[in-house]
Amino acid sequence: MFTMEEQRAKVEQVLGSPLPELDPVYQEGARVYMSQSPNTFILPYMLSEVYTKEEMRMVCLLPATAGEVAGKLGLDADGTEKVLSEMELMGKIVASNVADPRIYAPHQNSVAFRDSIGTGRLAHNLDWMPYIKAYRLMDLWIRFDYDPEIARSISGEMRVIPKYESIKDLPGVMYCENMKEIMERNVLAGTMVTAQCVCRTYRSYIDLGRYDPNYCAELTEHGGADGHCFSFNRQAEFFSKKHNVYHPGMEEAMARLREADLSRAIYMTPNTRDTTYVCTCCTDCCAVNAFEEVGYKDIRAASRFRPEVREERCVGCGVCTGRCNYSAIHVADGVARVDESLCKGCGNCVVTCGPGALKMKIVHEPDWIPEVPYVDGWSLHDELDAGN
């Protein structure tokens, strides 16, 4: 979190000029998102780079139907529907799955806001540079220091899935933690989508001012065809209806799985058995990783697995220590040691252990993973649909 003076200086630095005079609608719009980050001074300037004044006036009235927004603003209903629909396609707002009439709403958390806008541009193959000031301000807006209340609210929101190669021969693996089975089933059903990673794209544009497919140290991506963000089931169907998406064949999907398995990235999914998407998160660009670095260690629940060391096979090479994102493994007296209190059970150390000294074990029962439906982050919550 930045002080007000720091926020002012950073906004001026991004804009490259003294602070402009904002239309009051952006101050009003800021109240819609005020609770999502303590960096409130940045917010109206960021919104002015994302929304036109007409769009901002509409967002201030959400959640609502297009007809309700049109009535309050004295606009044509069909024209308002068109504007709101286009905003949704570009990730600026979300909408219910109910078609008649649809309910539009603002995003419900800051990272979803950021990701959705980035996804909108990726899905339409648009250059990010016209929005670079917005992205740089957004990157500042979502960064904040540790706060116990926030930590409680986001604890266990996401969960680590182990690398497939680390658990492929282990009995008792559930479907929602078996990446190969998840991918195979959805490829066969036509409900798997691969996408270029939004986080890697953000970092490339923000740091370099352009997109470089080799920017990430772990994974190279040129677009959806070789992307490592995976959507399944109804989220893939949702994207397919709205965007130009990439449905990989089995060979392509397995190639992406092998690349991700061998990388140091961590598989992350919402903490539920209802698997609708899996991110491959690296330490150099992931927003969740940035939260962990400032103290939100519980935002990602660990998997049900932990590595154990077969000491008779360990040669003390230390490859595993370089693979761990959580400093949970080290070599002492020539043998690898695992600190299970730090380990997230990602399997990175197991996948590339040449001597086979590391293997996974199950340390939690199935009820470790909540058996609840995933609330789709790309459309409105189910209760809004039901209330309509």
PDB file of N, CA, C and O in Angstrom, residues 18 83 101 110 178 182 193 323 326 359 363:
ATOM      1  N   PRO A  18       1.588  16.704 -14.796  1.00  0.00           N
ATOM      2  CA  PRO A  18       0.872  16.999 -13.544  1.00  0.00           C
ATOM      3  C   PRO A  18      -0.532  16.400 -13.600  1.00  0.00           C
ATOM      4  O   PRO A  18      -1.072  16.146 -14.675  1.00  0.00           O
ATOM      5  N   VAL A  83     -23.873  -0.841 -25.841  1.00  0.00           N
ATOM      6  CA  VAL A  83     -22.693  -0.339 -25.138  1.00  0.00           C
ATOM      7  C   VAL A  83     -22.299  -1.281 -24.013  1.00  0.00           C
ATOM      8  O   VAL A  83     -21.119  -1.634 -23.849  1.00  0.00           O
ATOM      9  N   PRO A 101     -34.041 -10.426 -19.061  1.00  0.00           N
ATOM     10  CA  PRO A 101     -32.966  -9.550 -19.523  1.00  0.00           C
ATOM     11  C   PRO A 101     -31.672  -9.854 -18.764  1.00  0.00           C
ATOM     12  O   PRO A 101     -31.709 -10.405 -17.666  1.00  0.00           O
ATOM     13  N   SER A 110     -10.346  -6.789  -7.373  1.00  0.00           N
ATOM     14  CA  SER A 110      -9.430  -6.008  -8.194  1.00  0.00           C
ATOM     15  C   SER A 110      -8.645  -6.853  -9.181  1.00  0.00           C
ATOM     16  O   SER A 110      -8.399  -6.431 -10.315  1.00  0.00           O
ATOM     17  N   ASN A 178      -5.878 -34.155 -10.881  1.00  0.00           N
ATOM     18  CA  ASN A 178      -5.161 -34.927 -11.896  1.00  0.00           C
ATOM     19  C   ASN A 178      -5.201 -34.136 -13.204  1.00  0.00           C
ATOM     20  O   ASN A 178      -6.159 -34.204 -13.975  1.00  0.00           O
ATOM     21  N   ILE A 182      -8.024 -34.239 -16.303  1.00  0.00           N
ATOM     22  CA  ILE A 182      -8.850 -33.051 -16.526  1.00  0.00           C
ATOM     23  C   ILE A 182      -8.731 -32.599 -17.976  1.00  0.00           C
ATOM     24  O   ILE A 182      -9.737 -32.327 -18.653  1.00  0.00           O
ATOM     25  N   VAL A 193      -9.987 -24.870 -23.412  1.00  0.00           N
ATOM     26  CA  VAL A 193      -9.448 -23.721 -24.125  1.00  0.00           C
ATOM     27  C   VAL A 193      -8.070 -23.409 -23.568  1.00  0.00           C
ATOM     28  O   VAL A 193      -7.872 -23.423 -22.346  1.00  0.00           O
ATOM     29  N   ARG A 323      14.162 -25.628  -7.534  1.00  0.00           N
ATOM     30  CA  ARG A 323      12.828 -25.787  -8.114  1.00  0.00           C
ATOM     31  C   ARG A 323      11.727 -25.280  -7.189  1.00  0.00           C
ATOM     32  O   ARG A 323      10.609 -25.024  -7.643  1.00  0.00           O
ATOM     33  N   TYR A 326       8.918 -21.924  -2.517  1.00  0.00           N
ATOM     34  CA  TYR A 326       8.568 -21.580  -1.144  1.00  0.00           C
ATOM     35  C   TYR A 326       9.694 -21.835  -0.139  1.00  0.00           C
ATOM     36  O   TYR A 326       9.458 -21.821   1.069  1.00  0.00           O
ATOM     37  N   LYS A 359       9.417 -38.514  -3.789  1.00  0.00           N
ATOM     38  CA  LYS A 359       8.119 -39.006  -4.265  1.00  0.00           C
ATOM     39  C   LYS A 359       7.027 -38.358  -3.431  1.00  0.00           C
ATOM     40  O   LYS A 359       7.250 -37.936  -2.292  1.00  0.00           O
ATOM     41  N   VAL A 363      -1.239 -36.399   2.321  1.00  0.00           N
ATOM     42  CA  VAL A 363      -1.219 -36.013   3.731  1.00  0.00           C
ATOM     43  C   VAL A 363      -2.567 -35.480   4.217  1.00  0.00           C
ATOM     44  O   VAL A 363      -2.714 -35.180   5.399  1.00  0.00           O
TER      45      VAL A 363
END
